[in-house]
Short mmCIF file of C-alpha atoms in Angstrom, two decimals:
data_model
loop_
_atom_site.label_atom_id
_atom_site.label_comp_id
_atom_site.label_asym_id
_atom_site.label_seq_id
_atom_site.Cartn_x
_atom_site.Cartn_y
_atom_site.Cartn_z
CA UNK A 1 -16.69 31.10 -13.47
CA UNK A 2 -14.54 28.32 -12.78
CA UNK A 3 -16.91 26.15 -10.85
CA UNK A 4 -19.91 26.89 -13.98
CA UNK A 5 -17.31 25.50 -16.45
CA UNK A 6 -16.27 22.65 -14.25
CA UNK A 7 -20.23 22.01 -13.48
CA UNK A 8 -20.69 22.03 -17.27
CA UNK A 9 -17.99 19.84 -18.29
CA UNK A 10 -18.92 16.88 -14.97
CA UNK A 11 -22.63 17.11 -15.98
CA UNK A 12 -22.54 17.62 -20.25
CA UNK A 13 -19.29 16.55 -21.59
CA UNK A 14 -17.19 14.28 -19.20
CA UNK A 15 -18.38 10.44 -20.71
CA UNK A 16 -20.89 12.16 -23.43
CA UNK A 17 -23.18 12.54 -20.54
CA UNK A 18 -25.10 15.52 -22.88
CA UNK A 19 -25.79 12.19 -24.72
CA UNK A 20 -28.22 10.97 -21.89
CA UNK A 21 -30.10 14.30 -21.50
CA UNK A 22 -30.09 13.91 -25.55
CA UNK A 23 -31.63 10.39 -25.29
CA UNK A 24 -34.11 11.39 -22.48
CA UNK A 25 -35.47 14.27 -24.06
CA UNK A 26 -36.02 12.11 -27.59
CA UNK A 27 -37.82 9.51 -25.01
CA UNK A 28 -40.13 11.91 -23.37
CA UNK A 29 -41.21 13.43 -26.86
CA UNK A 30 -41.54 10.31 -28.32
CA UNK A 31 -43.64 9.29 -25.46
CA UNK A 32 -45.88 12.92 -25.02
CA UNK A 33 -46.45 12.18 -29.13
CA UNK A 34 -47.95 8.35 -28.63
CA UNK A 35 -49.83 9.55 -25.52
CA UNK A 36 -51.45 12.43 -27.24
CA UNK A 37 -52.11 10.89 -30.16
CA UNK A 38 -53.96 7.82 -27.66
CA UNK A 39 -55.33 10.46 -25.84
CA UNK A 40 -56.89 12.29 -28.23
CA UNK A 41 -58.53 8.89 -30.09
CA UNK A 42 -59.46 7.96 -26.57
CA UNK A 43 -61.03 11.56 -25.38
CA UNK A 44 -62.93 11.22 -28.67
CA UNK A 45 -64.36 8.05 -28.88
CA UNK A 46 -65.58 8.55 -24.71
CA UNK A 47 -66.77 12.04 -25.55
CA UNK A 48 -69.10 10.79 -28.22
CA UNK A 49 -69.89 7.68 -25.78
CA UNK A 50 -70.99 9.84 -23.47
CA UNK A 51 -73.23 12.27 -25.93
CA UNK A 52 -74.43 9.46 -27.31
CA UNK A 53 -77.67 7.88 -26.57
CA UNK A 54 -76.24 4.06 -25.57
CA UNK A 55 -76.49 4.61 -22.01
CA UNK A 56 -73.98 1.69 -21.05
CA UNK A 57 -71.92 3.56 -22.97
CA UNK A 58 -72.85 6.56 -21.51
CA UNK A 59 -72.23 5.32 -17.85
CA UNK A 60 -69.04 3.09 -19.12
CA UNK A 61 -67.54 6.57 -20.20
CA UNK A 62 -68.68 8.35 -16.83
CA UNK A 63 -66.73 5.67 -14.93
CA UNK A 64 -63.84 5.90 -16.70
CA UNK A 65 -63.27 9.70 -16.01
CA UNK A 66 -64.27 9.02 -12.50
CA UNK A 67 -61.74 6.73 -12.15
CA UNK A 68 -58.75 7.98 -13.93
CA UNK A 69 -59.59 11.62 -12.64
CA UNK A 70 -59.81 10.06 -8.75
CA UNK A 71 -56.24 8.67 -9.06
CA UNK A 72 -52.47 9.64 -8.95
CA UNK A 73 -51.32 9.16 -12.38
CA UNK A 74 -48.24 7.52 -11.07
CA UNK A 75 -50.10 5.05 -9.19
CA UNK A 76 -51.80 4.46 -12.97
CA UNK A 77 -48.59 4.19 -14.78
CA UNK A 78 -46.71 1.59 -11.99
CA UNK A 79 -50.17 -0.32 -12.12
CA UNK A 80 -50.79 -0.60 -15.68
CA UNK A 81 -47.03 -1.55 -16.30
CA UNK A 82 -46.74 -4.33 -13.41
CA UNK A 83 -50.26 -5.58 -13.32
CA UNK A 84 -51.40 -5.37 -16.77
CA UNK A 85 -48.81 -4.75 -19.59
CA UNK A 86 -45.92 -5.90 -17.44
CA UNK A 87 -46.36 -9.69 -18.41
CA UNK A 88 -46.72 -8.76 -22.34
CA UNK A 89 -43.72 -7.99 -24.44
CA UNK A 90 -44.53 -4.88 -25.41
CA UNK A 91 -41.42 -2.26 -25.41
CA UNK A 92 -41.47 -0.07 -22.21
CA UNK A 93 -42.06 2.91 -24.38
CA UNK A 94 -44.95 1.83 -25.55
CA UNK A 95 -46.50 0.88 -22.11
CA UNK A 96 -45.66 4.10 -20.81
CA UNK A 97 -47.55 5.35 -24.18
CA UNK A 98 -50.74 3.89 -23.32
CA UNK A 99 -50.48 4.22 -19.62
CA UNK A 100 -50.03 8.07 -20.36
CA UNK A 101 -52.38 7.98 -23.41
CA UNK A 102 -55.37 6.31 -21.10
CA UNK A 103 -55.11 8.91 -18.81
CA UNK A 104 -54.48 11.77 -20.93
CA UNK A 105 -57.85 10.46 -22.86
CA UNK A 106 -59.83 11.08 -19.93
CA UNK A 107 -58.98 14.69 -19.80
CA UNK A 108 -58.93 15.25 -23.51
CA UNK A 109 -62.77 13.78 -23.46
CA UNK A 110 -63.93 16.28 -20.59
CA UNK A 111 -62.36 19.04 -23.08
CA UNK A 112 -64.28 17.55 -26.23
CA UNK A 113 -67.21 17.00 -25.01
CA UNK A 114 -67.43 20.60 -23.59
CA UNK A 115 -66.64 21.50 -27.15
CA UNK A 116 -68.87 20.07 -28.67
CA UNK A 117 -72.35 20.56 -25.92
CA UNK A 118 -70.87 24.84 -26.29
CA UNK A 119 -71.74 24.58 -30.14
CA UNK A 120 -74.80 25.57 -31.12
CA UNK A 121 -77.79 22.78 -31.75
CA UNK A 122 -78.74 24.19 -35.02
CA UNK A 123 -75.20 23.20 -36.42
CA UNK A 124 -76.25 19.89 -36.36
CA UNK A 125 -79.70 19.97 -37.45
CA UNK A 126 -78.93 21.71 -40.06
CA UNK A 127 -76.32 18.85 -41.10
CA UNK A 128 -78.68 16.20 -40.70
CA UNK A 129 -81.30 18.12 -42.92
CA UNK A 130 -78.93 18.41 -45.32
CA UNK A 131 -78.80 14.45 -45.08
CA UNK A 132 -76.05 14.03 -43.14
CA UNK A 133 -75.77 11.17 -40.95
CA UNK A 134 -75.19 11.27 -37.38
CA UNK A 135 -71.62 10.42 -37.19
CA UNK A 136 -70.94 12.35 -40.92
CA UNK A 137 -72.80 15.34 -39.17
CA UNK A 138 -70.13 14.91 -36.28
CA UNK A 139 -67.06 14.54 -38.52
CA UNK A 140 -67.85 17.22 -41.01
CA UNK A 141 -69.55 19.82 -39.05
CA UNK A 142 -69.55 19.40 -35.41
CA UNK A 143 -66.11 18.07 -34.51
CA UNK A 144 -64.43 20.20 -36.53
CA UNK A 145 -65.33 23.19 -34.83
CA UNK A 146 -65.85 21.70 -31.44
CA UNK A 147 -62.30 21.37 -31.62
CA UNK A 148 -61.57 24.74 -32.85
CA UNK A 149 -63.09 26.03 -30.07
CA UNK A 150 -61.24 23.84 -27.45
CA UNK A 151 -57.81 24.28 -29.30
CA UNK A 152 -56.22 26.52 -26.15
CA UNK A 153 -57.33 23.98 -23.67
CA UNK A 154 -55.96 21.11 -25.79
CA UNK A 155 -52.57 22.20 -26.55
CA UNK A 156 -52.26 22.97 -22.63
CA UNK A 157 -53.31 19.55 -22.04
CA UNK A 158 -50.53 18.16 -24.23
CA UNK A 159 -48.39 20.55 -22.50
CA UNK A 160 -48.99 19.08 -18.90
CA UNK A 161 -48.94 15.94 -20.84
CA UNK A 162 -44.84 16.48 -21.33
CA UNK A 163 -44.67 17.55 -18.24
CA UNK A 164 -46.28 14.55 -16.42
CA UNK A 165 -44.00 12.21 -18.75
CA UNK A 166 -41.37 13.30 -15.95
CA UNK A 167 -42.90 10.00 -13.95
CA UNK A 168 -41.80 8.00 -16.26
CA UNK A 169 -38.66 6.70 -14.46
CA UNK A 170 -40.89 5.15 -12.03
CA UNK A 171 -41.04 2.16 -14.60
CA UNK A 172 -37.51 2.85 -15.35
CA UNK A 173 -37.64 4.39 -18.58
CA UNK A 174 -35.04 6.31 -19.30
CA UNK A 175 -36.83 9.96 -20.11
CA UNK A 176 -35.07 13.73 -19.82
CA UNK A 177 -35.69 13.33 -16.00
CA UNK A 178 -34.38 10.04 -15.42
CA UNK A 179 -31.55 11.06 -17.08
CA UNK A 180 -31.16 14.41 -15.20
CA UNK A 181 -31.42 11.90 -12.14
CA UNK A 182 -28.78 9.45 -13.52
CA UNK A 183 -26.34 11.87 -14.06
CA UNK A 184 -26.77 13.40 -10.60
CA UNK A 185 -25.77 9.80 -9.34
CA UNK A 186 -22.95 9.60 -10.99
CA UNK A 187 -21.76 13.52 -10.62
CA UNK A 188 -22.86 14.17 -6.87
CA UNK A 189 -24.13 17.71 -8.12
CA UNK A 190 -28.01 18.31 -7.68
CA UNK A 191 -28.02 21.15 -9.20
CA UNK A 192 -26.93 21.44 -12.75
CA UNK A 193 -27.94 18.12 -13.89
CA UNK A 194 -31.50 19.40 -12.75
CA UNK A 195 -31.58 23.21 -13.87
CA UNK A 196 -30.72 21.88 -17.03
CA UNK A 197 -33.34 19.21 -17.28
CA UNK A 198 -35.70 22.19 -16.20
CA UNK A 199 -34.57 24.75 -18.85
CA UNK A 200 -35.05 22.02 -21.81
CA UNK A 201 -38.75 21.58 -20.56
CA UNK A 202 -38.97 25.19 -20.51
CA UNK A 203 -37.18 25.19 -23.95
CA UNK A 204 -39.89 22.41 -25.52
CA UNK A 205 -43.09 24.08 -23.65
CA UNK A 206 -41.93 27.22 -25.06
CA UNK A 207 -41.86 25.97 -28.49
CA UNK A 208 -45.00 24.48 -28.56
CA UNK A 209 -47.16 27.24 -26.97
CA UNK A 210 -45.89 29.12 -29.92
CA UNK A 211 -46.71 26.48 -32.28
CA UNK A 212 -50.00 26.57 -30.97
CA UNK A 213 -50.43 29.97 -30.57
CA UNK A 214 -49.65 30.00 -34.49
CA UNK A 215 -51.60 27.05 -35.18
CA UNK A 216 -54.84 28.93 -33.05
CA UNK A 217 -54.37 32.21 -35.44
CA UNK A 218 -54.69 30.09 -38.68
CA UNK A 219 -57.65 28.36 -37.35
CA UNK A 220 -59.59 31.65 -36.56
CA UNK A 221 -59.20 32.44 -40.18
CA UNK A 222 -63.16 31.75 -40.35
CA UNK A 223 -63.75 34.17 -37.40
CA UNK B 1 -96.37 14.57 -52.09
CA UNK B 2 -96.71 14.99 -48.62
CA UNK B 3 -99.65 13.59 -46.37
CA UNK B 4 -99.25 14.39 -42.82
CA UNK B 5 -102.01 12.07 -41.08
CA UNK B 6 -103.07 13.20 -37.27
CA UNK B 7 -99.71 14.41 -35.79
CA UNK B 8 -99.00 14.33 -32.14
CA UNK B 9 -95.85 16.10 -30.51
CA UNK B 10 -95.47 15.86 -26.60
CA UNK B 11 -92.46 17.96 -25.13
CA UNK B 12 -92.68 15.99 -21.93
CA UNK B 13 -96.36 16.48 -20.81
CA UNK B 14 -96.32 19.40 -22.85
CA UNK B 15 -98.95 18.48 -26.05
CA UNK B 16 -97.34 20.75 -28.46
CA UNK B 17 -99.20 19.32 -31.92
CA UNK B 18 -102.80 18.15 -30.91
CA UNK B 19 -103.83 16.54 -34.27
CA UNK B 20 -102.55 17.92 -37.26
CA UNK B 21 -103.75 16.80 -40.84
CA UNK B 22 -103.06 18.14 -44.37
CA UNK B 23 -101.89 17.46 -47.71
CA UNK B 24 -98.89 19.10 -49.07
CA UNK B 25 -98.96 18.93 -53.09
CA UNK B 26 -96.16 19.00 -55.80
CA UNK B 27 -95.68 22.31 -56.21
CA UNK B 28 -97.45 23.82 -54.09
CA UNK B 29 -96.60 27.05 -51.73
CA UNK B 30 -98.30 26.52 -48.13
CA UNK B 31 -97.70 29.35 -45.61
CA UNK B 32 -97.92 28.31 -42.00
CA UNK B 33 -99.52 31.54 -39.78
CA UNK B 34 -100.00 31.64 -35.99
CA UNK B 35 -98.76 32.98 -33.16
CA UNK B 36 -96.08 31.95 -30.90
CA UNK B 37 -96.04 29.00 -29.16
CA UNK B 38 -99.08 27.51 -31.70
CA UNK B 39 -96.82 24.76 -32.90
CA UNK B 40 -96.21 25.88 -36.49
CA UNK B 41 -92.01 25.68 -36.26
CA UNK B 42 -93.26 22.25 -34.13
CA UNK B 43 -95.03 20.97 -37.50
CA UNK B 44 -92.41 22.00 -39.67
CA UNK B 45 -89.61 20.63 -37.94
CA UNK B 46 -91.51 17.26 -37.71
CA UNK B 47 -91.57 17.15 -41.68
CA UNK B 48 -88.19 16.00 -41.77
CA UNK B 49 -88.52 14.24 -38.52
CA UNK B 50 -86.03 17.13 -37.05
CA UNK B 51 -88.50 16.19 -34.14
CA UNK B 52 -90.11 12.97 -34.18
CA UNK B 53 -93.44 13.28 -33.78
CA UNK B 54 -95.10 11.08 -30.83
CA UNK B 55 -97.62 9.70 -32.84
CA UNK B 56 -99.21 10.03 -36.47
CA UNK B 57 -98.13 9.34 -39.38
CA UNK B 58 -95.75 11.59 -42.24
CA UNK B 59 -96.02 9.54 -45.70
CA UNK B 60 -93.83 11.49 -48.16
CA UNK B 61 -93.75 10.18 -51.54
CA UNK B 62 -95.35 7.06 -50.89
CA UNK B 63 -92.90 6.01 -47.74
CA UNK B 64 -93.86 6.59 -44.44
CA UNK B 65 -91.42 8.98 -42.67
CA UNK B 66 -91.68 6.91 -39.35
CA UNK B 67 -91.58 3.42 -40.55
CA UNK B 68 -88.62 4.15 -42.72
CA UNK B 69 -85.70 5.24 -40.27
CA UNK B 70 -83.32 3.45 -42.46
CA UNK B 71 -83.49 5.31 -45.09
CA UNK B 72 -84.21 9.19 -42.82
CA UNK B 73 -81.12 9.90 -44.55
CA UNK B 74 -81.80 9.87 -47.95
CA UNK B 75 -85.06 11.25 -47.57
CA UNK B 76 -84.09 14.10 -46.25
CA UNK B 77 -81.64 14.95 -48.85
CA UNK B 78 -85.12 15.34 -50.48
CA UNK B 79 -86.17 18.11 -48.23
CA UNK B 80 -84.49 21.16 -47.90
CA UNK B 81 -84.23 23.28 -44.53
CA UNK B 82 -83.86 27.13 -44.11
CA UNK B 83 -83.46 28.38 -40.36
CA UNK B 84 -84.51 31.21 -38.71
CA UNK B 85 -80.97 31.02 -36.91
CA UNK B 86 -79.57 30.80 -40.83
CA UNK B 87 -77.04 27.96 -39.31
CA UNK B 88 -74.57 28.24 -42.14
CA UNK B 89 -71.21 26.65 -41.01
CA UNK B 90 -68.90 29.20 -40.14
CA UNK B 91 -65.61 27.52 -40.28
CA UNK B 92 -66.45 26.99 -43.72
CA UNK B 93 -65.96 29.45 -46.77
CA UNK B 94 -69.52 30.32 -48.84
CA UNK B 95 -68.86 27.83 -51.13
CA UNK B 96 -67.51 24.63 -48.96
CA UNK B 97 -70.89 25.77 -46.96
CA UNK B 98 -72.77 24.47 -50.74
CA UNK B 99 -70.73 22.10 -51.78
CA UNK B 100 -70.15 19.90 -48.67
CA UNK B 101 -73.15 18.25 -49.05
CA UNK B 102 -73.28 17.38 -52.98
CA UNK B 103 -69.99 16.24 -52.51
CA UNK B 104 -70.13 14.06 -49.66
CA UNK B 105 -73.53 12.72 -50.07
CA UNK B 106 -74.25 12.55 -53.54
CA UNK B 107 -70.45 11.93 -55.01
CA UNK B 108 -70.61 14.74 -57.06
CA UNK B 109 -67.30 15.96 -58.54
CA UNK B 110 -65.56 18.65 -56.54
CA UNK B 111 -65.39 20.81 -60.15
CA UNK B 112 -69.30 20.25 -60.96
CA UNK B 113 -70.55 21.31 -57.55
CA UNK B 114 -68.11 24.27 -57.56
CA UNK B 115 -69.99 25.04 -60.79
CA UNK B 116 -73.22 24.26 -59.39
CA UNK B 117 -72.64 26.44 -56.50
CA UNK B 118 -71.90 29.25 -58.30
CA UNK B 119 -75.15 29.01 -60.41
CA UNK B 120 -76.77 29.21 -57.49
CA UNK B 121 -74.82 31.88 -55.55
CA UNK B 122 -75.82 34.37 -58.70
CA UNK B 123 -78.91 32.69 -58.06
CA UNK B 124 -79.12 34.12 -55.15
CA UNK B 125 -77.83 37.64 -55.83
CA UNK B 126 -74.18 36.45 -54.47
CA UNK B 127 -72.28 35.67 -57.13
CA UNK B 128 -68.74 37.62 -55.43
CA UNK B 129 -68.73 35.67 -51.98
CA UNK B 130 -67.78 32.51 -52.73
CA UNK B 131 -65.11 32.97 -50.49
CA UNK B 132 -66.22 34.51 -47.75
CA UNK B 133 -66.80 33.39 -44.40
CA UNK B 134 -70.26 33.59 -42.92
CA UNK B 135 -68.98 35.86 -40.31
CA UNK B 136 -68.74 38.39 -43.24
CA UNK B 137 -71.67 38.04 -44.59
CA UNK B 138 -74.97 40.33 -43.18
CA UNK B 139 -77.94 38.34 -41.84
CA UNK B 140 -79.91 38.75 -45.41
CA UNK B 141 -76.78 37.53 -47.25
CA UNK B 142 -76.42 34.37 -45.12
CA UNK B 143 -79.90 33.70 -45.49
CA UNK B 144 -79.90 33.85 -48.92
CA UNK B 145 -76.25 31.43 -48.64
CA UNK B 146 -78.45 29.07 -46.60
CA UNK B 147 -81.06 28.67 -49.36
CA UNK B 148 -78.01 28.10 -51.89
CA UNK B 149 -76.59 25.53 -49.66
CA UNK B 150 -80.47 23.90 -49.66
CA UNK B 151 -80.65 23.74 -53.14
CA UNK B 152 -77.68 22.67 -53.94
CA UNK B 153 -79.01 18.92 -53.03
CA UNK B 154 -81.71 19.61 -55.69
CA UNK B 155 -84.64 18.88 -53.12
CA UNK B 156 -88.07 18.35 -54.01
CA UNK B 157 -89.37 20.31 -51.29
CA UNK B 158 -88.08 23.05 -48.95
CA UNK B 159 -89.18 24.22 -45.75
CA UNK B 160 -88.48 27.47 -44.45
CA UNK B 161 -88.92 28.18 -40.73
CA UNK B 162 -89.43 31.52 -40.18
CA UNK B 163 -86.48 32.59 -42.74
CA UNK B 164 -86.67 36.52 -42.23
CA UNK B 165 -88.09 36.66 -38.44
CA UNK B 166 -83.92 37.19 -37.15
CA UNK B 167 -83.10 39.70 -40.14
CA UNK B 168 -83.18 43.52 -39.77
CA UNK B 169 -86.15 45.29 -41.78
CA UNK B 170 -84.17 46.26 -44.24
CA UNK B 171 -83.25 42.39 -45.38
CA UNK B 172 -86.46 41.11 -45.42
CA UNK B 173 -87.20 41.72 -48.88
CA UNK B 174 -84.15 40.51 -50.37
CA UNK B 175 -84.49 37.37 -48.71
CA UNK B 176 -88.03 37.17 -49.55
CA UNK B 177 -87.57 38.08 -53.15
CA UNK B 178 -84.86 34.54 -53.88
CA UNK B 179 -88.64 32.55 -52.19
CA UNK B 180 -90.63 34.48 -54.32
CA UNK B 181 -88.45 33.67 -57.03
CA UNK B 182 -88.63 30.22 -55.81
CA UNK B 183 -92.32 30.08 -55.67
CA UNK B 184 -92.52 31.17 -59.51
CA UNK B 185 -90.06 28.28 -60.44
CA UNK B 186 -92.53 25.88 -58.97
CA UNK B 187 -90.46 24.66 -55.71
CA UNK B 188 -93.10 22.84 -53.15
CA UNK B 189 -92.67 24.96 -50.41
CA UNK B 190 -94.10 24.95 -46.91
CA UNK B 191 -93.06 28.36 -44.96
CA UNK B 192 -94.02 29.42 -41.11
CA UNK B 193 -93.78 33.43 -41.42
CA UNK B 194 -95.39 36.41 -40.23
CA UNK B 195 -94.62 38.12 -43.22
CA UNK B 196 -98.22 38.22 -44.02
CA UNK B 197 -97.47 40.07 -47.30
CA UNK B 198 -95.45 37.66 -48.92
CA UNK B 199 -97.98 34.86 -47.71
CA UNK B 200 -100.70 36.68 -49.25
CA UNK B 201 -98.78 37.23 -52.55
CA UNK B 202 -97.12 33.88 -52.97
CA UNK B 203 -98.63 31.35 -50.49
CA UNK B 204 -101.26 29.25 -52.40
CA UNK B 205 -102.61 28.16 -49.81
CA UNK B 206 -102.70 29.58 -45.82
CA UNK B 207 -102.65 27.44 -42.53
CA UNK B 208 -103.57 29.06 -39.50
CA UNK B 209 -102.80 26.82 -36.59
CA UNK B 210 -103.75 27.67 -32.97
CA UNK B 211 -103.16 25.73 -30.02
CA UNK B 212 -101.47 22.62 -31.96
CA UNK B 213 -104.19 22.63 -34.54
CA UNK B 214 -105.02 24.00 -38.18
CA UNK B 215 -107.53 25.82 -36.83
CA UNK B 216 -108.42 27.42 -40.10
CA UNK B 217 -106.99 26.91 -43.79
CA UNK B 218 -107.76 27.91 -47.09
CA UNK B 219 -106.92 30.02 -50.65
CA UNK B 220 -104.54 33.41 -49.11
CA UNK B 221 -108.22 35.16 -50.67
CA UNK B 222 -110.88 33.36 -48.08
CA UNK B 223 -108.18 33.50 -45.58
CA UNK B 224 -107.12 37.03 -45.04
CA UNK B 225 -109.90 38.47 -46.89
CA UNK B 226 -113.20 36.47 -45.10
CA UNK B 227 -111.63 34.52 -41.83
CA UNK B 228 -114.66 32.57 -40.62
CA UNK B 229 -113.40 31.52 -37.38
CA UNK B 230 -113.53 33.87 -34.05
CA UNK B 231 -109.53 33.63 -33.13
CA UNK B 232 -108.42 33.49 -36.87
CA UNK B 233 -110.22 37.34 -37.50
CA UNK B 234 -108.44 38.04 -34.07
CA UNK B 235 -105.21 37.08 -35.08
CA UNK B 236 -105.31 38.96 -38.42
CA UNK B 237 -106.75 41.88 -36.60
CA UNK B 238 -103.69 41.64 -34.99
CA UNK B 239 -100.45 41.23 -37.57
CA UNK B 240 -102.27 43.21 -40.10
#
């Protein structure tokens, strides 16, 4: 009992160290919440490149995958902040972001497109007799349920998404694991600082698979 | 209304249509007959360019269907579609499956084509669904939905491909009695079927295409009643 309470106090209250987890964890959310949102504009606009009948487009999109699928993410991140968005003055945050979000958007296209190619072909024809355009046929009709349908697969892809975030201290930004690590630095415990960076992932993933899971139950209203 | 000038449809080397020519006229009921794999769903679906043909020529109203890509759109706001696979949109409710369209298209308040829509839901014999899912619904009550939702865009013509071949037996006639009704109202209609009743009842005039031809066409009378041609009398021999 008395070492818990002293590994508490060291790693939580001893120089408002529960501030850094604090800070961390509102870093890695804020960061899983630009990615996403990149990642899902992304995985969109390359799913419907590669559906689409442009086939530079088509092969542009292919490429992509290939080549953010064939990497280590890390390797992505360290690149895209030193080589390509190191020498602008965007905030770190926001590098990270769109390192994440470009290789979240990969994924998230894979999942779309899947989506969409599993729907049935009379959904759109019978938009476009209707009159619909192509892309009005997409937006009304097909993309709405195409993502209905991929909903489970999506949320777990934002889930992993938090989860990968974890790399972010490689461009020293200062997420829940960075923090977990600076603390460990400064306490000499490996433990607690880390168990307790694990149980607020837990404690986040856990919230949104049920947000989902609620979210998913609303959506098969129609079923 | 409609003058379909020497169609041609390849599916790869496939010849589907070899050469198809008629006149479709303002308010007129054509029935499309033939068996399987005689390009009748083929022809329809070229109408409103759901395939494009390979070559010949669609002029509807004046415009030529393949010249005109621009405006596809429009035009086919002009030309209602039934299924055989109904296709309603089932993450929709009955009526956001009928009102999409008038709304987003045409600009037409959401209050009008709610009113609109339920004209033609009692139209249609389904005046208490409005919000149902299709899921719900039996195959003879979508049907009927997917007419509604057809209408709705006030089209000059509809096409029906095959609208009762998915239904049980039982649905047929319900679905069959809203084209009937149809029919009477003076809606141009061109419908592939095998219900050779209702083509014989309502259809005024019968196409019977074979191999990617009309092979034979005429009044539902001279058709049914006195087929001149060898494989037309063999076909009817056949389905009736």
């Amino acid at each position: 009992m008395r070492r818990l309470s002293d590994a508490i106090y060291y790693n939580l209250i001893r120089e408002q160290r529960y501030l850094q987890f604090l800070r961390g964890l509102g870093v890695s959310l804020q960061l899983t919440v630009y990615a996403a949102a990149i990642g899902i504009l992304i995985g969109l606009f390359l799913a419907l490149a590669k559906l689409g009948k442009i086939s530079w487009l088509q092969k542009l999109s292919t490429l992509y995958v290939d080549i953010i699928r064939g990497t280590p993410m890390v390797v992505q991140l360290v690149l895209i902040y030193y080589a390509i968005l190191g020498t602008s003055s965007l905030p770190k945050i926001m590098v990270a972001s769109i390192a994440f979000g470009l290789n979240s958007g990969a994924y998230v296209s894979e999942l779309i497109r899947a989506g969409i190619m599993a729907l049935d072909k009379g959904q759109m024809e019978a938009a476009r007799s209707l009159g619909f355009s192509y892309g009005k046929s997409m937006r009304y009709i097909v993309i709405p349920q195409a993502v209905k349908n991929i909903l489970p697969a999506l949320g777990n892809e934002f889930i992993v998404l938090l989860k990968e975030t974890a790399i972010a201290g490689y461009i020293a930004l200062d997420d829940l694991t960075r923090a977990g690590n600076i603390v460990r630095g400064r306490t000499f415990d490996a433990y607690t600082p880390f168990i307790l960076v694990a149980l607020i992932y837990l404690y986040i993933t856990t919230i949104l698979t049920g947000l989902l899971n609620k979210l998913e139950r609303r959506m098969r209203a129609s079923d | 209304m409609i003058n379909v000038i020497d169609l041609h449809k390849y599916f790869g080397p496939l010849e589907v249509l070899k050469g198809v020519t008629t006149k479709i006229h303002r308010q007129e009921v054509v029935c499309v007959i033939g068996a399987s794999g005689s390009g009748k769903s083929t022809f329809l679906r070229c109408l409103n360019l759901l395939e494009e043909p390979t070559k010949g020529e669609i002029i509807i109203d004046g415009i030529s269907l393949l010249e005109q890509k621009k405006e596809l759109d429009k035009l086919r706001q002009k030309v209602g579609m039934v299924f055989q696979q109904f296709n309603l949109f089932p993450h929709m409710t009955v009526m956001e499956n009928i009102t999409l369209a008038p709304i987003k298209l045409k600009g037409m308040s959401f209050e009008s084509a709610q009113e609109k829509a339920a004209k033609l839901l009692h139209k249609v014999g389904l005046s208490d669904k409005n919000d149902e899912y299709p899921s719900r619904l039996s195959g003879g009550q979508k049907q009927r939905v997917a007419i509604a939702r057809a209408l709705a865009m006030d089209p000059e013509i509809m096409l029906f491909d095959e609208p009762t071949s998915s239904l049980d037996p039982e649905m047929v006639g319900e679905v069959l009695g809203v084209m009937k009704q149809l029919a009477y109202e003076g809606m141009t209609m061109v419908v592939v079927t095998h219900e050779m009743g209702f083509a014989k009842e309502v259809g005024d005039r019968i196409l019977f295409m074979d191999e990617g031809i009309i092979f034979e066409e005429g009044s539902p009378t001279e058709l049914f009643e006195n087929p001149k041609k060898g494989r037309t009398q063999a076909f009817l021999s056949k389905v009736l």
